[in-house]
JSON list of C-alpha atoms in Angstrom, two decimals:
[
{"chain": "A", "resi": 1, "resn": "PHE", "atom": "CA", "xyz": [9.62, 170.50, 49.78]},
{"chain": "A", "resi": 2, "resn": "ALA", "atom": "CA", "xyz": [6.73, 171.12, 52.19]},
{"chain": "A", "resi": 3, "resn": "TYR", "atom": "CA", "xyz": [8.09, 168.24, 54.28]},
{"chain": "A", "resi": 4, "resn": "LEU", "atom": "CA", "xyz": [11.50, 169.95, 54.43]},
{"chain": "A", "resi": 5, "resn": "LEU", "atom": "CA", "xyz": [9.84, 173.17, 55.56]},
{"chain": "A", "resi": 6, "resn": "GLY", "atom": "CA", "xyz": [8.34, 171.16, 58.41]},
{"chain": "A", "resi": 7, "resn": "LEU", "atom": "CA", "xyz": [11.79, 169.89, 59.36]},
{"chain": "A", "resi": 8, "resn": "TYR", "atom": "CA", "xyz": [12.99, 173.49, 59.49]},
{"chain": "A", "resi": 9, "resn": "ALA", "atom": "CA", "xyz": [9.95, 174.61, 61.52]},
{"chain": "A", "resi": 10, "resn": "MET", "atom": "CA", "xyz": [10.87, 172.30, 64.40]},
{"chain": "A", "resi": 11, "resn": "PRO", "atom": "CA", "xyz": [14.14, 174.02, 65.50]},
{"chain": "A", "resi": 12, "resn": "VAL", "atom": "CA", "xyz": [12.47, 177.39, 64.90]},
{"chain": "A", "resi": 13, "resn": "ALA", "atom": "CA", "xyz": [9.67, 176.43, 67.29]},
{"chain": "A", "resi": 14, "resn": "GLN", "atom": "CA", "xyz": [12.13, 174.99, 69.79]},
{"chain": "A", "resi": 15, "resn": "SER", "atom": "CA", "xyz": [14.16, 178.21, 69.83]},
{"chain": "A", "resi": 16, "resn": "ALA", "atom": "CA", "xyz": [11.01, 180.31, 70.23]},
{"chain": "A", "resi": 17, "resn": "ALA", "atom": "CA", "xyz": [9.73, 178.13, 73.07]},
{"chain": "A", "resi": 18, "resn": "SER", "atom": "CA", "xyz": [13.11, 178.41, 74.80]},
{"chain": "A", "resi": 19, "resn": "ALA", "atom": "CA", "xyz": [13.01, 182.20, 74.48]},
{"chain": "A", "resi": 20, "resn": "VAL", "atom": "CA", "xyz": [9.48, 182.37, 75.91]},
{"chain": "A", "resi": 21, "resn": "SER", "atom": "CA", "xyz": [10.44, 180.01, 78.74]},
{"chain": "A", "resi": 22, "resn": "ASP", "atom": "CA", "xyz": [13.17, 182.44, 79.77]},
{"chain": "A", "resi": 23, "resn": "TRP", "atom": "CA", "xyz": [10.46, 184.97, 80.60]},
{"chain": "A", "resi": 24, "resn": "VAL", "atom": "CA", "xyz": [8.98, 182.74, 83.31]},
{"chain": "A", "resi": 25, "resn": "SER", "atom": "CA", "xyz": [10.46, 181.00, 86.30]},
{"chain": "A", "resi": 26, "resn": "GLU", "atom": "CA", "xyz": [11.65, 177.44, 85.67]},
{"chain": "A", "resi": 27, "resn": "GLU", "atom": "CA", "xyz": [10.52, 176.61, 89.20]},
{"chain": "A", "resi": 28, "resn": "TRP", "atom": "CA", "xyz": [7.01, 177.86, 88.38]},
{"chain": "A", "resi": 29, "resn": "LEU", "atom": "CA", "xyz": [6.87, 175.66, 85.27]},
{"chain": "A", "resi": 30, "resn": "HIS", "atom": "CA", "xyz": [7.65, 172.59, 87.39]},
{"chain": "A", "resi": 31, "resn": "LEU", "atom": "CA", "xyz": [5.69, 173.49, 90.54]},
{"chain": "A", "resi": 32, "resn": "GLY", "atom": "CA", "xyz": [3.06, 175.94, 89.33]},
{"chain": "A", "resi": 33, "resn": "GLY", "atom": "CA", "xyz": [0.25, 173.41, 89.18]},
{"chain": "A", "resi": 34, "resn": "GLU", "atom": "CA", "xyz": [-2.61, 173.80, 86.71]},
{"chain": "A", "resi": 35, "resn": "PRO", "atom": "CA", "xyz": [-1.69, 177.30, 85.45]},
{"chain": "A", "resi": 36, "resn": "ALA", "atom": "CA", "xyz": [1.83, 176.07, 84.61]},
{"chain": "A", "resi": 37, "resn": "ARG", "atom": "CA", "xyz": [0.45, 172.98, 82.86]},
{"chain": "A", "resi": 38, "resn": "LEU", "atom": "CA", "xyz": [-1.95, 175.09, 80.82]},
{"chain": "A", "resi": 39, "resn": "PHE", "atom": "CA", "xyz": [0.85, 177.49, 79.88]},
{"chain": "A", "resi": 40, "resn": "GLU", "atom": "CA", "xyz": [3.17, 174.69, 78.83]},
{"chain": "A", "resi": 41, "resn": "ALA", "atom": "CA", "xyz": [0.50, 172.79, 76.90]},
{"chain": "A", "resi": 42, "resn": "PHE", "atom": "CA", "xyz": [-1.27, 175.65, 75.12]},
{"chain": "A", "resi": 43, "resn": "VAL", "atom": "CA", "xyz": [1.51, 178.25, 74.77]},
{"chain": "A", "resi": 44, "resn": "LEU", "atom": "CA", "xyz": [4.91, 176.53, 74.72]},
{"chain": "A", "resi": 45, "resn": "CYS", "atom": "CA", "xyz": [3.61, 173.55, 72.75]},
{"chain": "A", "resi": 46, "resn": "GLY", "atom": "CA", "xyz": [0.29, 174.35, 71.08]},
{"chain": "A", "resi": 47, "resn": "LEU", "atom": "CA", "xyz": [0.68, 177.98, 70.09]},
{"chain": "A", "resi": 48, "resn": "ILE", "atom": "CA", "xyz": [4.40, 178.14, 69.31]},
{"chain": "A", "resi": 49, "resn": "GLU", "atom": "CA", "xyz": [4.63, 174.84, 67.42]},
{"chain": "A", "resi": 50, "resn": "GLU", "atom": "CA", "xyz": [1.50, 175.41, 65.34]},
{"chain": "A", "resi": 51, "resn": "LEU", "atom": "CA", "xyz": [2.51, 179.00, 64.65]},
{"chain": "A", "resi": 52, "resn": "ALA", "atom": "CA", "xyz": [5.87, 177.79, 63.32]},
{"chain": "A", "resi": 53, "resn": "LYS", "atom": "CA", "xyz": [4.10, 175.35, 60.99]},
{"chain": "A", "resi": 54, "resn": "GLY", "atom": "CA", "xyz": [1.59, 178.02, 60.01]},
{"chain": "A", "resi": 55, "resn": "ILE", "atom": "CA", "xyz": [4.33, 180.45, 59.03]},
{"chain": "A", "resi": 56, "resn": "MET", "atom": "CA", "xyz": [5.82, 177.84, 56.69]},
{"chain": "A", "resi": 57, "resn": "LEU", "atom": "CA", "xyz": [2.40, 177.13, 55.20]},
{"chain": "A", "resi": 58, "resn": "ILE", "atom": "CA", "xyz": [1.25, 180.72, 54.71]},
{"chain": "A", "resi": 59, "resn": "ALA", "atom": "CA", "xyz": [4.57, 182.44, 53.97]},
{"chain": "A", "resi": 60, "resn": "ALA", "atom": "CA", "xyz": [5.80, 179.86, 51.46]},
{"chain": "A", "resi": 61, "resn": "VAL", "atom": "CA", "xyz": [3.44, 177.06, 50.40]},
{"chain": "A", "resi": 62, "resn": "TYR", "atom": "CA", "xyz": [0.35, 179.28, 50.15]},
{"chain": "A", "resi": 63, "resn": "HIS", "atom": "CA", "xyz": [1.89, 181.12, 47.18]},
{"chain": "A", "resi": 64, "resn": "TRP", "atom": "CA", "xyz": [3.00, 178.08, 45.19]},
{"chain": "A", "resi": 65, "resn": "ARG", "atom": "CA", "xyz": [1.47, 177.65, 41.74]},
{"chain": "A", "resi": 66, "resn": "GLU", "atom": "CA", "xyz": [0.93, 173.98, 42.57]},
{"chain": "A", "resi": 67, "resn": "PHE", "atom": "CA", "xyz": [-1.43, 175.03, 45.36]},
{"chain": "A", "resi": 68, "resn": "ASP", "atom": "CA", "xyz": [-4.33, 175.22, 42.92]},
{"chain": "A", "resi": 69, "resn": "GLU", "atom": "CA", "xyz": [-7.26, 173.60, 44.73]},
{"chain": "A", "resi": 70, "resn": "PRO", "atom": "CA", "xyz": [-8.61, 173.44, 48.32]},
{"chain": "A", "resi": 71, "resn": "LEU", "atom": "CA", "xyz": [-7.43, 169.85, 48.88]},
{"chain": "A", "resi": 72, "resn": "ASP", "atom": "CA", "xyz": [-3.81, 170.92, 48.27]},
{"chain": "A", "resi": 73, "resn": "GLY", "atom": "CA", "xyz": [-3.91, 172.98, 51.44]},
{"chain": "A", "resi": 74, "resn": "LEU", "atom": "CA", "xyz": [-4.74, 169.90, 53.48]},
{"chain": "A", "resi": 75, "resn": "VAL", "atom": "CA", "xyz": [-2.06, 167.81, 51.76]},
{"chain": "A", "resi": 76, "resn": "TYR", "atom": "CA", "xyz": [0.65, 170.44, 52.22]},
{"chain": "A", "resi": 77, "resn": "GLY", "atom": "CA", "xyz": [-0.42, 171.05, 55.82]},
{"chain": "A", "resi": 78, "resn": "VAL", "atom": "CA", "xyz": [0.01, 167.35, 56.60]},
{"chain": "A", "resi": 79, "resn": "ALA", "atom": "CA", "xyz": [3.39, 167.25, 54.82]},
{"chain": "A", "resi": 80, "resn": "ILE", "atom": "CA", "xyz": [4.69, 170.17, 56.89]},
{"chain": "A", "resi": 81, "resn": "ALA", "atom": "CA", "xyz": [3.40, 168.57, 60.08]},
{"chain": "A", "resi": 82, "resn": "LEU", "atom": "CA", "xyz": [5.06, 165.23, 59.29]},
{"chain": "A", "resi": 83, "resn": "GLY", "atom": "CA", "xyz": [8.37, 166.96, 58.64]},
{"chain": "A", "resi": 84, "resn": "PHE", "atom": "CA", "xyz": [8.00, 168.69, 61.99]},
{"chain": "A", "resi": 85, "resn": "ALA", "atom": "CA", "xyz": [7.15, 165.38, 63.71]},
{"chain": "A", "resi": 86, "resn": "THR", "atom": "CA", "xyz": [10.17, 163.66, 62.13]},
{"chain": "A", "resi": 87, "resn": "PHE", "atom": "CA", "xyz": [12.63, 166.12, 63.65]},
{"chain": "A", "resi": 88, "resn": "GLU", "atom": "CA", "xyz": [10.76, 166.06, 66.96]},
{"chain": "A", "resi": 89, "resn": "ASN", "atom": "CA", "xyz": [10.86, 162.25, 67.03]},
{"chain": "A", "resi": 90, "resn": "TYR", "atom": "CA", "xyz": [14.60, 162.30, 66.39]},
{"chain": "A", "resi": 91, "resn": "LEU", "atom": "CA", "xyz": [15.11, 164.58, 69.38]},
{"chain": "A", "resi": 92, "resn": "TYR", "atom": "CA", "xyz": [12.85, 162.49, 71.64]},
{"chain": "A", "resi": 93, "resn": "LEU", "atom": "CA", "xyz": [14.47, 159.20, 70.67]},
{"chain": "A", "resi": 94, "resn": "SER", "atom": "CA", "xyz": [17.94, 160.69, 71.10]},
{"chain": "A", "resi": 95, "resn": "SER", "atom": "CA", "xyz": [17.04, 161.77, 74.64]},
{"chain": "A", "resi": 96, "resn": "HIS", "atom": "CA", "xyz": [14.79, 158.93, 75.84]},
{"chain": "A", "resi": 97, "resn": "GLY", "atom": "CA", "xyz": [15.75, 155.94, 73.71]},
{"chain": "A", "resi": 98, "resn": "VAL", "atom": "CA", "xyz": [13.73, 153.71, 71.43]},
{"chain": "A", "resi": 99, "resn": "ALA", "atom": "CA", "xyz": [11.44, 152.56, 74.26]},
{"chain": "A", "resi": 100, "resn": "ILE", "atom": "CA", "xyz": [9.11, 155.48, 73.55]},
{"chain": "A", "resi": 101, "resn": "ALA", "atom": "CA", "xyz": [9.09, 154.93, 69.78]},
{"chain": "A", "resi": 102, "resn": "TRP", "atom": "CA", "xyz": [5.76, 153.06, 69.77]},
{"chain": "A", "resi": 103, "resn": "LYS", "atom": "CA", "xyz": [4.04, 155.84, 71.72]},
{"chain": "A", "resi": 104, "resn": "ARG", "atom": "CA", "xyz": [5.36, 158.45, 69.32]},
{"chain": "A", "resi": 105, "resn": "ALA", "atom": "CA", "xyz": [4.31, 156.35, 66.31]},
{"chain": "A", "resi": 106, "resn": "LEU", "atom": "CA", "xyz": [0.80, 155.61, 67.58]},
{"chain": "A", "resi": 107, "resn": "PHE", "atom": "CA", "xyz": [-0.08, 159.00, 69.04]},
{"chain": "A", "resi": 108, "resn": "ALA", "atom": "CA", "xyz": [2.32, 161.88, 68.35]},
{"chain": "A", "resi": 109, "resn": "VAL", "atom": "CA", "xyz": [2.83, 161.42, 64.60]},
{"chain": "A", "resi": 110, "resn": "PRO", "atom": "CA", "xyz": [-0.88, 160.98, 63.72]},
{"chain": "A", "resi": 111, "resn": "ALA", "atom": "CA", "xyz": [-1.71, 163.89, 66.02]},
{"chain": "A", "resi": 112, "resn": "HIS", "atom": "CA", "xyz": [0.71, 166.20, 64.20]},
{"chain": "A", "resi": 113, "resn": "ALA", "atom": "CA", "xyz": [-0.75, 165.08, 60.87]},
{"chain": "A", "resi": 114, "resn": "LEU", "atom": "CA", "xyz": [-4.25, 165.92, 62.09]},
{"chain": "A", "resi": 115, "resn": "PHE", "atom": "CA", "xyz": [-3.19, 169.33, 63.39]},
{"chain": "A", "resi": 116, "resn": "GLY", "atom": "CA", "xyz": [-1.51, 170.10, 60.07]},
{"chain": "A", "resi": 117, "resn": "GLY", "atom": "CA", "xyz": [-4.45, 168.78, 58.08]},
{"chain": "A", "resi": 118, "resn": "SER", "atom": "CA", "xyz": [-6.95, 171.04, 59.82]},
{"chain": "A", "resi": 119, "resn": "MET", "atom": "CA", "xyz": [-4.66, 174.04, 59.37]},
{"chain": "A", "resi": 120, "resn": "GLY", "atom": "CA", "xyz": [-4.18, 173.28, 55.69]},
{"chain": "A", "resi": 121, "resn": "TYR", "atom": "CA", "xyz": [-7.89, 172.78, 55.09]},
{"chain": "A", "resi": 122, "resn": "TYR", "atom": "CA", "xyz": [-8.77, 176.23, 56.35]},
{"chain": "A", "resi": 123, "resn": "ALA", "atom": "CA", "xyz": [-5.82, 177.74, 54.48]},
{"chain": "A", "resi": 124, "resn": "GLY", "atom": "CA", "xyz": [-7.30, 176.24, 51.33]},
{"chain": "A", "resi": 125, "resn": "ARG", "atom": "CA", "xyz": [-10.72, 177.67, 52.15]},
{"chain": "A", "resi": 126, "resn": "VAL", "atom": "CA", "xyz": [-9.21, 181.11, 52.64]},
{"chain": "A", "resi": 127, "resn": "LYS", "atom": "CA", "xyz": [-7.26, 180.96, 49.37]},
{"chain": "A", "resi": 128, "resn": "PHE", "atom": "CA", "xyz": [-10.20, 179.81, 47.28]},
{"chain": "A", "resi": 129, "resn": "MET", "atom": "CA", "xyz": [-13.03, 181.56, 49.07]},
{"chain": "A", "resi": 130, "resn": "ALA", "atom": "CA", "xyz": [-15.43, 183.04, 46.52]},
{"chain": "A", "resi": 131, "resn": "LYS", "atom": "CA", "xyz": [-15.23, 186.80, 46.15]},
{"chain": "A", "resi": 132, "resn": "GLY", "atom": "CA", "xyz": [-17.95, 188.96, 47.66]},
{"chain": "A", "resi": 133, "resn": "LEU", "atom": "CA", "xyz": [-18.68, 191.15, 50.64]},
{"chain": "A", "resi": 134, "resn": "ARG", "atom": "CA", "xyz": [-21.20, 188.65, 52.01]},
{"chain": "A", "resi": 135, "resn": "LEU", "atom": "CA", "xyz": [-18.34, 186.25, 52.67]},
{"chain": "A", "resi": 136, "resn": "THR", "atom": "CA", "xyz": [-16.22, 188.69, 54.65]},
{"chain": "A", "resi": 137, "resn": "ARG", "atom": "CA", "xyz": [-17.32, 187.19, 57.95]},
{"chain": "A", "resi": 138, "resn": "ASP", "atom": "CA", "xyz": [-16.70, 183.62, 56.73]},
{"chain": "A", "resi": 139, "resn": "LEU", "atom": "CA", "xyz": [-13.26, 184.61, 55.47]},
{"chain": "A", "resi": 140, "resn": "PHE", "atom": "CA", "xyz": [-12.34, 186.09, 58.85]},
{"chain": "A", "resi": 141, "resn": "ARG", "atom": "CA", "xyz": [-13.68, 182.98, 60.62]},
{"chain": "A", "resi": 142, "resn": "ASP", "atom": "CA", "xyz": [-11.61, 180.63, 58.47]},
{"chain": "A", "resi": 143, "resn": "ARG", "atom": "CA", "xyz": [-8.46, 182.69, 58.99]},
{"chain": "A", "resi": 144, "resn": "VAL", "atom": "CA", "xyz": [-8.95, 182.40, 62.73]},
{"chain": "A", "resi": 145, "resn": "LEU", "atom": "CA", "xyz": [-9.75, 178.67, 62.60]},
{"chain": "A", "resi": 146, "resn": "CYS", "atom": "CA", "xyz": [-6.66, 178.03, 60.47]},
{"chain": "A", "resi": 147, "resn": "LEU", "atom": "CA", "xyz": [-4.51, 178.59, 63.57]},
{"chain": "A", "resi": 148, "resn": "ALA", "atom": "CA", "xyz": [-6.97, 178.37, 66.46]},
{"chain": "A", "resi": 149, "resn": "LEU", "atom": "CA", "xyz": [-8.14, 174.79, 65.88]},
{"chain": "A", "resi": 150, "resn": "PRO", "atom": "CA", "xyz": [-4.66, 173.22, 65.66]},
{"chain": "A", "resi": 151, "resn": "VAL", "atom": "CA", "xyz": [-3.55, 175.20, 68.73]},
{"chain": "A", "resi": 152, "resn": "LEU", "atom": "CA", "xyz": [-6.58, 174.11, 70.77]},
{"chain": "A", "resi": 153, "resn": "PHE", "atom": "CA", "xyz": [-6.33, 170.43, 69.82]},
{"chain": "A", "resi": 154, "resn": "HIS", "atom": "CA", "xyz": [-2.55, 170.40, 70.21]},
{"chain": "A", "resi": 155, "resn": "GLY", "atom": "CA", "xyz": [-2.83, 172.08, 73.60]},
{"chain": "A", "resi": 156, "resn": "ALA", "atom": "CA", "xyz": [-5.50, 169.63, 74.77]},
{"chain": "A", "resi": 157, "resn": "TYR", "atom": "CA", "xyz": [-3.34, 166.71, 73.63]},
{"chain": "A", "resi": 158, "resn": "ASN", "atom": "CA", "xyz": [-0.28, 167.96, 75.52]},
{"chain": "A", "resi": 159, "resn": "TYR", "atom": "CA", "xyz": [-2.33, 168.93, 78.56]},
{"chain": "A", "resi": 160, "resn": "ALA", "atom": "CA", "xyz": [-3.55, 165.34, 78.84]},
{"chain": "A", "resi": 161, "resn": "LEU", "atom": "CA", "xyz": [0.06, 164.11, 78.63]},
{"chain": "A", "resi": 162, "resn": "LEU", "atom": "CA", "xyz": [1.14, 166.46, 81.42]},
{"chain": "A", "resi": 163, "resn": "HIS", "atom": "CA", "xyz": [-1.31, 164.75, 83.78]},
{"chain": "A", "resi": 164, "resn": "GLY", "atom": "CA", "xyz": [0.68, 161.53, 83.62]},
{"chain": "A", "resi": 165, "resn": "LEU", "atom": "CA", "xyz": [0.67, 158.46, 81.42]},
{"chain": "A", "resi": 166, "resn": "SER", "atom": "CA", "xyz": [-2.12, 156.59, 83.22]},
{"chain": "A", "resi": 167, "resn": "TRP", "atom": "CA", "xyz": [-4.76, 154.45, 81.49]},
{"chain": "A", "resi": 168, "resn": "PHE", "atom": "CA", "xyz": [-7.16, 157.37, 81.86]},
{"chain": "A", "resi": 169, "resn": "THR", "atom": "CA", "xyz": [-4.73, 159.67, 80.05]},
{"chain": "A", "resi": 170, "resn": "TRP", "atom": "CA", "xyz": [-4.26, 157.28, 77.14]},
{"chain": "A", "resi": 171, "resn": "THR", "atom": "CA", "xyz": [-8.02, 156.74, 76.93]},
{"chain": "A", "resi": 172, "resn": "ALA", "atom": "CA", "xyz": [-8.60, 160.50, 76.84]},
{"chain": "A", "resi": 173, "resn": "ILE", "atom": "CA", "xyz": [-5.92, 160.97, 74.17]},
{"chain": "A", "resi": 174, "resn": "SER", "atom": "CA", "xyz": [-7.33, 158.10, 72.11]},
{"chain": "A", "resi": 175, "resn": "LEU", "atom": "CA", "xyz": [-10.86, 159.54, 72.23]},
{"chain": "A", "resi": 176, "resn": "LEU", "atom": "CA", "xyz": [-9.59, 163.02, 71.41]},
{"chain": "A", "resi": 177, "resn": "SER", "atom": "CA", "xyz": [-7.58, 161.67, 68.47]},
{"chain": "A", "resi": 178, "resn": "LEU", "atom": "CA", "xyz": [-10.52, 159.63, 67.20]},
{"chain": "A", "resi": 179, "resn": "GLY", "atom": "CA", "xyz": [-12.84, 162.62, 67.35]},
{"chain": "A", "resi": 180, "resn": "PHE", "atom": "CA", "xyz": [-10.30, 164.79, 65.56]},
{"chain": "A", "resi": 181, "resn": "TRP", "atom": "CA", "xyz": [-9.84, 162.08, 62.88]},
{"chain": "A", "resi": 182, "resn": "PHE", "atom": "CA", "xyz": [-13.55, 162.24, 62.07]},
{"chain": "A", "resi": 183, "resn": "PHE", "atom": "CA", "xyz": [-13.40, 166.04, 62.07]},
{"chain": "A", "resi": 184, "resn": "VAL", "atom": "CA", "xyz": [-10.51, 166.13, 59.58]},
{"chain": "A", "resi": 185, "resn": "LEU", "atom": "CA", "xyz": [-11.90, 163.33, 57.38]},
{"chain": "A", "resi": 186, "resn": "ARG", "atom": "CA", "xyz": [-15.12, 165.28, 56.92]},
{"chain": "A", "resi": 187, "resn": "ARG", "atom": "CA", "xyz": [-13.07, 168.23, 55.73]},
{"chain": "A", "resi": 188, "resn": "VAL", "atom": "CA", "xyz": [-11.11, 165.99, 53.37]},
{"chain": "A", "resi": 189, "resn": "ARG", "atom": "CA", "xyz": [-14.38, 164.97, 51.72]},
{"chain": "A", "resi": 190, "resn": "ARG", "atom": "CA", "xyz": [-15.49, 168.60, 51.45]},
{"chain": "A", "resi": 191, "resn": "ALA", "atom": "CA", "xyz": [-12.20, 169.56, 49.83]},
{"chain": "A", "resi": 192, "resn": "GLN", "atom": "CA", "xyz": [-12.47, 166.60, 47.43]},
{"chain": "A", "resi": 193, "resn": "ARG", "atom": "CA", "xyz": [-15.94, 167.71, 46.37]},
{"chain": "A", "resi": 194, "resn": "ALA", "atom": "CA", "xyz": [-14.54, 171.18, 45.71]},
{"chain": "A", "resi": 195, "resn": "SER", "atom": "CA", "xyz": [-11.73, 169.89, 43.48]},
{"chain": "A", "resi": 196, "resn": "PRO", "atom": "CA", "xyz": [-11.78, 171.20, 39.89]},
{"chain": "A", "resi": 197, "resn": "PHE", "atom": "CA", "xyz": [-10.00, 167.98, 38.88]},
{"chain": "A", "resi": 198, "resn": "ARG", "atom": "CA", "xyz": [-12.95, 165.85, 39.92]},
{"chain": "A", "resi": 199, "resn": "PRO", "atom": "CA", "xyz": [-15.17, 165.07, 36.89]},
{"chain": "A", "resi": 200, "resn": "LYS", "atom": "CA", "xyz": [-18.72, 166.41, 36.80]},
{"chain": "A", "resi": 201, "resn": "THR", "atom": "CA", "xyz": [-18.51, 167.97, 40.24]},
{"chain": "A", "resi": 202, "resn": "MET", "atom": "CA", "xyz": [-20.07, 171.27, 41.17]},
{"chain": "A", "resi": 203, "resn": "LEU", "atom": "CA", "xyz": [-18.02, 173.46, 43.44]},
{"chain": "A", "resi": 204, "resn": "PRO", "atom": "CA", "xyz": [-19.54, 174.47, 46.79]},
{"chain": "A", "resi": 205, "resn": "SER", "atom": "CA", "xyz": [-20.76, 178.05, 46.65]},
{"chain": "A", "resi": 206, "resn": "ASP", "atom": "CA", "xyz": [-18.06, 179.34, 49.01]},
{"chain": "A", "resi": 207, "resn": "PHE", "atom": "CA", "xyz": [-15.11, 178.11, 46.92]},
{"chain": "A", "resi": 208, "resn": "HIS", "atom": "CA", "xyz": [-13.65, 179.69, 43.82]},
{"chain": "A", "resi": 209, "resn": "VAL", "atom": "CA", "xyz": [-11.02, 177.62, 42.03]},
{"chain": "A", "resi": 210, "resn": "PRO", "atom": "CA", "xyz": [-9.39, 178.52, 38.69]},
{"chain": "A", "resi": 211, "resn": "PRO", "atom": "CA", "xyz": [-10.28, 176.19, 35.79]},
{"chain": "A", "resi": 212, "resn": "ALA", "atom": "CA", "xyz": [-8.17, 173.05, 35.66]},
{"chain": "A", "resi": 213, "resn": "GLN", "atom": "CA", "xyz": [-5.28, 173.14, 33.20]},
{"chain": "A", "resi": 214, "resn": "GLY", "atom": "CA", "xyz": [-4.42, 169.46, 33.48]},
{"chain": "A", "resi": 215, "resn": "VAL", "atom": "CA", "xyz": [-3.95, 166.64, 35.91]}
]
């Protein structure tokens, strides 16, 4: 069902981006240089698309009973992102043909999964953060990172694309994706160590997960 929420998030984001685009000149978007590229990459793509995914994650998935350990946040975040990418790929292939399919498969789909994974990881941290005033600052930080990191990485990815599909662009995107893979994989391991379903594992001090009822 999280995947279906991602499918729904795509037209929501597209409608929101269209509404925001109406506030600025179309000529400026095409001829505005670096400010226009930054706006398109970080606002129309990064902020709006990740916000649409985040709403699905926090408004719906976050409250599911099945969301009962930190790792679930990462899994559900990726599922939402892949649903989003599926609809986006359909629109791209409908407009540009199958010639771009390999680029979407190699770069866009994994990128969306990484953005969703980082968002879900921090959502899981927020949900299972141990109680206590000393963690108030950490809780605020993780709430900010839940949206800020996907927006920043998504914006950087799209900003590189807007500079043209040269070898330098693909190298930059590949390095960015590789670095983000390592970033997310480290958080996967942290969430796995915090799982109450993992035998003989002590939870990190900043997580609080209800006792496991079964597997």
